[in-house]
């Protein structure tokens, strides 16, 4: 088995179609079919069930892909070791980061990183949380900067920042009875307001689910919106209230009439972490980049926040 053949068969498995795989690999369909037949002949097993559409892996094919993914992981770790040996003169780091957090992190650290590692290319993948986790699990990205909302045993978590969450409401909607002290709304009052939230499965929705379950609060979702700025605009127009992170407020545009409140006397928040797949080797330049990000985020660090979810 050769690396090129392994890549070809993994692409067929991904697409379920020799024609699509050939197009992705920039080769002819006949050449790819021949390569697959040659590999099956050498192994004396069928790797795909051709009677189904899309093509499905046989049991032998499943084992082949598991083995190939393991080899890719070992080779990727070896590449990173070679980067260190060569003093990180060349290479690429792929970083997953949500859209709304990119401005907070990328620009401030990029220049300083390039001074120390001019030959290392940084590729930033800005996607939603579910896509980032999927790409990290498949080792298409090296690590991601994301909110720590669950303990997934596939990954390791490095805490970077405790970030406060705020309650935003149209002017005059929050009454004195809702407040624990000036500028601070009580947890129990959150269930009194119509909320404009992110779609289900998003990081902020998962955070609020943990919060409501912990304190047995029933939240009233008025509508689900996928865009932070649209949520802020709707709050400004008096449509409803919302709960968003300090980072979103720092880079978003708030209506001048929108009122902003901390939640409870001490404030509540979540943990932003660097998340990496377990046992994936980190090069010196990756560790240096993480140190820069952590140092930069400390400028926004909040202490004494009540952090959710709570992990034992």
mmCIF file of C-alpha atoms in Angstrom:
data_model
loop_
_atom_site.group_PDB
_atom_site.id
_atom_site.type_symbol
_atom_site.label_atom_id
_atom_site.label_comp_id
_atom_site.label_asym_id
_atom_site.label_seq_id
_atom_site.Cartn_x
_atom_site.Cartn_y
_atom_site.Cartn_z
ATOM 1 C CA UNK A 1 0.000 0.000 0.000
ATOM 2 C CA UNK A 2 1.285 3.432 -0.975
ATOM 3 C CA UNK A 3 0.301 6.820 0.472
ATOM 4 C CA UNK A 4 -1.143 7.946 -2.856
ATOM 5 C CA UNK A 5 -3.337 4.850 -3.151
ATOM 6 C CA UNK A 6 -4.435 5.257 0.457
ATOM 7 C CA UNK A 7 -5.521 8.846 -0.218
ATOM 8 C CA UNK A 8 -7.420 7.748 -3.329
ATOM 9 C CA UNK A 9 -9.371 5.045 -1.504
ATOM 10 C CA UNK A 10 -10.136 7.365 1.421
ATOM 11 C CA UNK A 11 -11.554 9.886 -1.085
ATOM 12 C CA UNK A 12 -13.760 7.206 -2.672
ATOM 13 C CA UNK A 13 -15.014 6.273 0.800
ATOM 14 C CA UNK A 14 -15.764 9.937 1.560
ATOM 15 C CA UNK A 15 -17.672 10.627 -1.670
ATOM 16 C CA UNK A 16 -19.206 7.175 -2.156
ATOM 17 C CA UNK A 17 -18.695 7.651 -5.869
ATOM 18 C CA UNK A 18 -15.675 6.968 -8.099
ATOM 19 C CA UNK A 19 -16.582 9.758 -10.519
ATOM 20 C CA UNK A 20 -16.820 12.395 -7.770
ATOM 21 C CA UNK A 21 -13.660 11.085 -6.112
ATOM 22 C CA UNK A 22 -11.759 11.244 -9.412
ATOM 23 C CA UNK A 23 -12.900 14.831 -9.928
ATOM 24 C CA UNK A 24 -11.746 15.782 -6.412
ATOM 25 C CA UNK A 25 -8.387 14.086 -7.001
ATOM 26 C CA UNK A 26 -7.932 15.671 -10.460
ATOM 27 C CA UNK A 27 -7.539 12.305 -12.189
ATOM 28 C CA UNK A 28 -9.558 10.294 -14.700
ATOM 29 C CA UNK A 29 -12.320 7.969 -13.546
ATOM 30 C CA UNK A 30 -10.724 5.017 -15.349
ATOM 31 C CA UNK A 31 -7.363 5.620 -13.660
ATOM 32 C CA UNK A 32 -8.999 5.737 -10.236
ATOM 33 C CA UNK A 33 -11.037 2.576 -10.927
ATOM 34 C CA UNK A 34 -7.844 0.821 -11.987
ATOM 35 C CA UNK A 35 -6.057 1.953 -8.810
ATOM 36 C CA UNK A 36 -8.905 0.597 -6.659
ATOM 37 C CA UNK A 37 -8.954 -2.743 -8.479
ATOM 38 C CA UNK A 38 -5.175 -3.014 -8.151
ATOM 39 C CA UNK A 39 -5.326 -2.411 -4.394
ATOM 40 C CA UNK A 40 -8.166 -4.925 -3.936
ATOM 41 C CA UNK A 41 -6.254 -7.503 -5.986
ATOM 42 C CA UNK A 42 -3.141 -6.988 -3.878
ATOM 43 C CA UNK A 43 -5.108 -7.331 -0.634
ATOM 44 C CA UNK A 44 -7.343 -10.115 -2.035
ATOM 45 C CA UNK A 45 -10.493 -8.504 -0.595
ATOM 46 C CA UNK A 46 -13.248 -6.207 -1.825
ATOM 47 C CA UNK A 47 -13.112 -2.789 -0.162
ATOM 48 C CA UNK A 48 -16.441 -1.488 -1.502
ATOM 49 C CA UNK A 49 -19.900 -2.885 -2.172
ATOM 50 C CA UNK A 50 -20.519 -1.711 -5.728
ATOM 51 C CA UNK A 51 -24.158 -2.870 -5.745
ATOM 52 C CA UNK A 52 -25.207 0.066 -3.542
ATOM 53 C CA UNK A 53 -25.353 3.763 -4.399
ATOM 54 C CA UNK A 54 -23.528 5.562 -3.014
ATOM 55 C CA UNK A 55 -20.867 2.867 -2.733
ATOM 56 C CA UNK A 56 -20.539 1.482 0.775
ATOM 57 C CA UNK A 57 -17.488 0.099 2.516
ATOM 58 C CA UNK A 58 -17.303 -3.625 3.129
ATOM 59 C CA UNK A 59 -16.098 -4.832 6.523
ATOM 60 C CA UNK A 60 -12.582 -5.075 5.061
ATOM 61 C CA UNK A 61 -13.013 -1.567 3.655
ATOM 62 C CA UNK A 62 -13.991 -0.198 7.063
ATOM 63 C CA UNK A 63 -10.861 -1.715 8.585
ATOM 64 C CA UNK A 64 -8.783 -0.302 5.728
ATOM 65 C CA UNK A 65 -10.083 3.237 6.382
ATOM 66 C CA UNK A 66 -9.481 2.893 10.145
ATOM 67 C CA UNK A 67 -5.914 1.816 9.448
ATOM 68 C CA UNK A 68 -5.394 4.595 6.887
ATOM 69 C CA UNK A 69 -6.653 7.265 9.302
ATOM 70 C CA UNK A 70 -4.262 5.923 11.941
ATOM 71 C CA UNK A 71 -1.360 6.144 9.500
ATOM 72 C CA UNK A 72 -2.334 9.717 8.585
ATOM 73 C CA UNK A 73 -2.360 10.676 12.257
ATOM 74 C CA UNK A 74 1.073 9.133 12.853
ATOM 75 C CA UNK A 75 2.463 10.856 9.788
ATOM 76 C CA UNK A 76 0.986 14.215 10.848
ATOM 77 C CA UNK A 77 2.624 13.872 14.266
ATOM 78 C CA UNK A 78 5.912 12.979 12.552
ATOM 79 C CA UNK A 79 5.650 16.086 10.347
ATOM 80 C CA UNK A 80 5.314 18.257 13.436
ATOM 81 C CA UNK A 81 8.363 16.633 15.005
ATOM 82 C CA UNK A 82 10.253 17.393 11.777
ATOM 83 C CA UNK A 83 9.129 21.022 12.014
ATOM 84 C CA UNK A 84 10.721 21.202 15.442
ATOM 85 C CA UNK A 85 13.903 19.570 14.188
ATOM 86 C CA UNK A 86 14.079 22.144 11.401
ATOM 87 C CA UNK A 87 13.396 24.975 13.880
ATOM 88 C CA UNK A 88 9.930 25.497 12.423
ATOM 89 C CA UNK A 89 11.207 27.095 9.244
ATOM 90 C CA UNK A 90 8.152 25.972 7.260
ATOM 91 C CA UNK A 91 4.731 24.482 7.823
ATOM 92 C CA UNK A 92 1.088 25.334 8.409
ATOM 93 C CA UNK A 93 -1.127 25.577 11.488
ATOM 94 C CA UNK A 94 -4.864 25.231 10.960
ATOM 95 C CA UNK A 95 -6.941 26.904 13.668
ATOM 96 C CA UNK A 96 -10.691 26.648 14.068
ATOM 97 C CA UNK A 97 -12.384 29.762 15.408
ATOM 98 C CA UNK A 98 -16.017 30.957 15.468
ATOM 99 C CA UNK A 99 -16.910 33.956 13.308
ATOM 100 C CA UNK A 100 -17.609 36.315 16.211
ATOM 101 C CA UNK A 101 -14.332 35.530 18.013
ATOM 102 C CA UNK A 102 -11.986 35.932 15.051
ATOM 103 C CA UNK A 103 -11.626 39.710 15.430
ATOM 104 C CA UNK A 104 -10.818 39.353 19.124
ATOM 105 C CA UNK A 105 -7.965 36.914 18.578
ATOM 106 C CA UNK A 106 -6.525 36.828 15.052
ATOM 107 C CA UNK A 107 -5.361 40.404 14.440
ATOM 108 C CA UNK A 108 -3.727 41.057 17.853
ATOM 109 C CA UNK A 109 -1.501 37.936 17.790
ATOM 110 C CA UNK A 110 -0.733 37.577 14.085
ATOM 111 C CA UNK A 111 2.031 40.164 13.827
ATOM 112 C CA UNK A 112 3.886 38.977 16.924
ATOM 113 C CA UNK A 113 3.680 35.339 15.813
ATOM 114 C CA UNK A 114 5.040 36.164 12.346
ATOM 115 C CA UNK A 115 8.053 37.891 13.889
ATOM 116 C CA UNK A 116 9.108 34.617 15.508
ATOM 117 C CA UNK A 117 7.887 32.182 12.838
ATOM 118 C CA UNK A 118 7.814 33.947 9.438
ATOM 119 C CA UNK A 119 7.793 30.658 7.524
ATOM 120 C CA UNK A 120 4.737 29.198 9.253
ATOM 121 C CA UNK A 121 1.438 29.746 7.469
ATOM 122 C CA UNK A 122 -1.605 30.293 9.677
ATOM 123 C CA UNK A 123 -4.923 29.140 8.239
ATOM 124 C CA UNK A 124 -8.006 30.246 10.177
ATOM 125 C CA UNK A 125 -11.180 28.222 9.705
ATOM 126 C CA UNK A 126 -14.187 30.318 10.772
ATOM 127 C CA UNK A 127 -17.204 28.058 11.181
ATOM 128 C CA UNK A 128 -19.889 27.310 13.740
ATOM 129 C CA UNK A 129 -19.132 25.104 16.721
ATOM 130 C CA UNK A 130 -20.528 21.849 15.306
ATOM 131 C CA UNK A 131 -18.507 22.067 12.097
ATOM 132 C CA UNK A 132 -15.338 22.958 14.020
ATOM 133 C CA UNK A 133 -15.686 19.934 16.303
ATOM 134 C CA UNK A 134 -16.263 17.663 13.325
ATOM 135 C CA UNK A 135 -13.194 18.991 11.485
ATOM 136 C CA UNK A 136 -11.068 18.740 14.620
ATOM 137 C CA UNK A 137 -12.162 15.139 15.177
ATOM 138 C CA UNK A 138 -11.154 14.363 11.579
ATOM 139 C CA UNK A 139 -7.841 16.197 12.196
ATOM 140 C CA UNK A 140 -8.459 18.715 9.438
ATOM 141 C CA UNK A 141 -7.594 21.468 11.926
ATOM 142 C CA UNK A 142 -4.915 21.421 14.633
ATOM 143 C CA UNK A 143 -6.920 23.043 17.432
ATOM 144 C CA UNK A 144 -9.837 25.379 17.904
ATOM 145 C CA UNK A 145 -10.695 28.275 20.201
ATOM 146 C CA UNK A 146 -14.146 27.569 21.553
ATOM 147 C CA UNK A 147 -16.335 27.707 24.620
ATOM 148 C CA UNK A 148 -15.943 24.678 26.892
ATOM 149 C CA UNK A 149 -19.532 23.421 27.069
ATOM 150 C CA UNK A 150 -19.045 19.677 27.500
ATOM 151 C CA UNK A 151 -16.347 17.221 28.452
ATOM 152 C CA UNK A 152 -15.901 15.299 25.213
ATOM 153 C CA UNK A 153 -13.400 12.506 25.886
ATOM 154 C CA UNK A 154 -12.017 12.823 22.347
ATOM 155 C CA UNK A 155 -10.438 16.187 23.197
ATOM 156 C CA UNK A 156 -8.151 17.980 25.647
ATOM 157 C CA UNK A 157 -9.101 21.441 26.977
ATOM 158 C CA UNK A 158 -6.737 24.299 27.868
ATOM 159 C CA UNK A 159 -8.584 27.152 29.678
ATOM 160 C CA UNK A 160 -7.833 30.558 28.144
ATOM 161 C CA UNK A 161 -10.461 32.960 29.454
ATOM 162 C CA UNK A 162 -13.455 33.320 31.767
ATOM 163 C CA UNK A 163 -15.887 35.547 29.886
ATOM 164 C CA UNK A 164 -18.992 37.248 31.254
ATOM 165 C CA UNK A 165 -22.485 36.885 29.773
ATOM 166 C CA UNK A 166 -24.846 39.888 29.766
ATOM 167 C CA UNK A 167 -28.602 40.385 29.594
ATOM 168 C CA UNK A 168 -29.729 42.962 26.998
ATOM 169 C CA UNK A 169 -33.195 44.487 26.914
ATOM 170 C CA UNK A 170 -35.077 47.317 25.180
ATOM 171 C CA UNK A 171 -35.181 50.506 27.186
ATOM 172 C CA UNK A 172 -37.689 50.385 30.049
ATOM 173 C CA UNK A 173 -38.532 46.674 29.806
ATOM 174 C CA UNK A 174 -36.533 45.720 32.921
ATOM 175 C CA UNK A 175 -38.261 46.954 36.085
ATOM 176 C CA UNK A 176 -36.839 47.488 39.548
ATOM 177 C CA UNK A 177 -38.414 44.232 40.762
ATOM 178 C CA UNK A 178 -36.224 42.317 38.298
ATOM 179 C CA UNK A 179 -32.971 43.682 39.749
ATOM 180 C CA UNK A 180 -30.843 42.352 42.584
ATOM 181 C CA UNK A 181 -28.906 45.624 42.617
ATOM 182 C CA UNK A 182 -28.471 48.526 40.159
ATOM 183 C CA UNK A 183 -27.311 47.166 36.805
ATOM 184 C CA UNK A 184 -27.640 43.529 37.887
ATOM 185 C CA UNK A 185 -30.646 41.379 37.017
ATOM 186 C CA UNK A 186 -31.618 38.304 39.055
ATOM 187 C CA UNK A 187 -31.445 34.791 37.603
ATOM 188 C CA UNK A 188 -35.080 34.135 38.459
ATOM 189 C CA UNK A 189 -36.197 37.141 36.393
ATOM 190 C CA UNK A 190 -34.713 35.765 33.176
ATOM 191 C CA UNK A 191 -37.840 33.654 32.694
ATOM 192 C CA UNK A 192 -40.046 36.785 32.631
ATOM 193 C CA UNK A 193 -38.796 38.102 29.294
ATOM 194 C CA UNK A 194 -39.274 37.103 25.631
ATOM 195 C CA UNK A 195 -35.813 36.064 24.448
ATOM 196 C CA UNK A 196 -34.228 36.288 21.016
ATOM 197 C CA UNK A 197 -31.574 33.572 21.011
ATOM 198 C CA UNK A 198 -29.244 31.711 18.692
ATOM 199 C CA UNK A 199 -30.479 28.579 16.960
ATOM 200 C CA UNK A 200 -30.552 25.273 18.843
ATOM 201 C CA UNK A 201 -27.167 23.553 18.999
ATOM 202 C CA UNK A 202 -25.232 26.824 19.112
ATOM 203 C CA UNK A 203 -22.785 27.515 21.938
ATOM 204 C CA UNK A 204 -24.912 30.192 23.593
ATOM 205 C CA UNK A 205 -28.038 28.009 23.488
ATOM 206 C CA UNK A 206 -26.161 25.116 25.100
ATOM 207 C CA UNK A 207 -24.896 27.497 27.780
ATOM 208 C CA UNK A 208 -28.421 28.711 28.541
ATOM 209 C CA UNK A 209 -29.719 25.138 28.669
ATOM 210 C CA UNK A 210 -27.123 24.337 31.359
ATOM 211 C CA UNK A 211 -28.032 27.515 33.221
ATOM 212 C CA UNK A 212 -31.798 26.926 33.118
ATOM 213 C CA UNK A 213 -31.450 23.278 34.160
ATOM 214 C CA UNK A 214 -29.149 24.141 37.057
ATOM 215 C CA UNK A 215 -31.484 26.815 38.442
ATOM 216 C CA UNK A 216 -34.780 25.347 37.174
ATOM 217 C CA UNK A 217 -35.639 28.437 35.151
ATOM 218 C CA UNK A 218 -38.026 28.205 32.185
ATOM 219 C CA UNK A 219 -36.782 30.543 29.456
ATOM 220 C CA UNK A 220 -39.235 31.964 26.899
ATOM 221 C CA UNK A 221 -37.734 31.798 23.416
ATOM 222 C CA UNK A 222 -39.440 34.362 21.179
ATOM 223 C CA UNK A 223 -37.363 33.498 18.092
ATOM 224 C CA UNK A 224 -34.101 31.831 17.055
ATOM 225 C CA UNK A 225 -31.665 33.865 14.940
ATOM 226 C CA UNK A 226 -28.287 32.691 13.550
ATOM 227 C CA UNK A 227 -26.615 36.115 13.488
ATOM 228 C CA UNK A 228 -25.367 38.157 16.472
ATOM 229 C CA UNK A 229 -25.798 41.557 14.835
ATOM 230 C CA UNK A 230 -29.365 40.764 13.794
ATOM 231 C CA UNK A 231 -30.142 39.738 17.377
ATOM 232 C CA UNK A 232 -28.742 43.056 18.638
ATOM 233 C CA UNK A 233 -30.779 44.969 16.043
ATOM 234 C CA UNK A 234 -34.021 43.211 17.016
ATOM 235 C CA UNK A 235 -33.401 43.974 20.693
ATOM 236 C CA UNK A 236 -32.808 47.612 19.754
ATOM 237 C CA UNK A 237 -36.165 47.663 17.946
ATOM 238 C CA UNK A 238 -37.949 46.430 21.070
ATOM 239 C CA UNK A 239 -38.805 42.953 19.747
ATOM 240 C CA UNK A 240 -37.358 41.105 22.735
ATOM 241 C CA UNK A 241 -34.350 40.560 24.990
ATOM 242 C CA UNK A 242 -31.239 38.422 24.676
ATOM 243 C CA UNK A 243 -28.216 37.012 26.535
ATOM 244 C CA UNK A 244 -24.853 37.386 24.791
ATOM 245 C CA UNK A 245 -21.155 37.213 25.653
ATOM 246 C CA UNK A 246 -18.942 40.198 26.362
ATOM 247 C CA UNK A 247 -16.997 39.469 23.170
ATOM 248 C CA UNK A 248 -20.122 39.847 21.010
ATOM 249 C CA UNK A 249 -20.974 43.159 22.669
ATOM 250 C CA UNK A 250 -17.424 44.469 22.230
ATOM 251 C CA UNK A 251 -17.443 43.964 18.462
ATOM 252 C CA UNK A 252 -21.178 44.310 17.757
ATOM 253 C CA UNK A 253 -23.229 47.452 17.199
ATOM 254 C CA UNK A 254 -25.757 48.186 19.952
ATOM 255 C CA UNK A 255 -28.702 50.539 19.653
ATOM 256 C CA UNK A 256 -28.273 53.550 21.933
ATOM 257 C CA UNK A 257 -31.506 52.671 23.754
ATOM 258 C CA UNK A 258 -30.526 49.064 24.539
ATOM 259 C CA UNK A 259 -29.940 48.459 28.254
ATOM 260 C CA UNK A 260 -27.225 46.048 29.383
ATOM 261 C CA UNK A 261 -27.228 44.166 32.702
ATOM 262 C CA UNK A 262 -24.913 41.783 34.524
ATOM 263 C CA UNK A 263 -26.662 38.644 35.767
ATOM 264 C CA UNK A 264 -26.625 38.131 39.580
ATOM 265 C CA UNK A 265 -24.369 40.183 41.904
ATOM 266 C CA UNK A 266 -21.174 38.389 40.866
ATOM 267 C CA UNK A 267 -21.971 37.865 37.202
ATOM 268 C CA UNK A 268 -22.159 34.604 35.269
ATOM 269 C CA UNK A 269 -19.981 33.433 32.422
ATOM 270 C CA UNK A 270 -18.395 30.608 30.482
ATOM 271 C CA UNK A 271 -14.912 29.250 29.889
ATOM 272 C CA UNK A 272 -13.207 29.837 26.556
ATOM 273 C CA UNK A 273 -10.656 27.088 25.873
ATOM 274 C CA UNK A 274 -8.151 25.890 23.317
ATOM 275 C CA UNK A 275 -9.434 22.460 22.327
ATOM 276 C CA UNK A 276 -7.273 19.798 20.701
ATOM 277 C CA UNK A 277 -7.833 16.175 19.823
ATOM 278 C CA UNK A 278 -6.260 13.873 22.397
ATOM 279 C CA UNK A 279 -2.767 12.520 21.701
ATOM 280 C CA UNK A 280 -2.195 14.912 18.788
ATOM 281 C CA UNK A 281 1.387 16.162 18.885
ATOM 282 C CA UNK A 282 1.796 19.918 19.218
ATOM 283 C CA UNK A 283 4.814 21.608 17.618
ATOM 284 C CA UNK A 284 6.804 24.396 19.276
ATOM 285 C CA UNK A 285 5.253 27.006 17.013
ATOM 286 C CA UNK A 286 1.729 25.832 17.930
ATOM 287 C CA UNK A 287 2.531 26.050 21.630
ATOM 288 C CA UNK A 288 4.005 29.532 21.110
ATOM 289 C CA UNK A 289 0.853 30.634 19.278
ATOM 290 C CA UNK A 290 -1.325 29.325 22.128
ATOM 291 C CA UNK A 291 0.798 31.246 24.636
ATOM 292 C CA UNK A 292 0.268 34.443 22.612
ATOM 293 C CA UNK A 293 -3.488 33.871 22.449
ATOM 294 C CA UNK A 294 -3.689 33.119 26.167
ATOM 295 C CA UNK A 295 -1.624 36.217 27.011
ATOM 296 C CA UNK A 296 -3.828 38.410 24.822
ATOM 297 C CA UNK A 297 -7.085 37.042 26.213
ATOM 298 C CA UNK A 298 -5.955 37.694 29.770
ATOM 299 C CA UNK A 299 -6.593 41.378 29.006
ATOM 300 C CA UNK A 300 -10.299 40.520 29.032
ATOM 301 C CA UNK A 301 -10.227 38.091 31.963
ATOM 302 C CA UNK A 302 -12.993 38.345 34.539
ATOM 303 C CA UNK A 303 -12.552 36.891 38.024
ATOM 304 C CA UNK A 304 -15.139 35.690 40.522
ATOM 305 C CA UNK A 305 -17.646 34.822 37.802
ATOM 306 C CA UNK A 306 -20.069 31.953 38.328
ATOM 307 C CA UNK A 307 -19.029 29.677 35.438
ATOM 308 C CA UNK A 308 -21.404 27.363 33.548
ATOM 309 C CA UNK A 309 -21.549 24.518 32.826
ATOM 310 C CA UNK A 310 -20.023 23.182 36.018
ATOM 311 C CA UNK A 311 -17.713 20.198 35.522
ATOM 312 C CA UNK A 312 -16.865 17.946 38.438
#
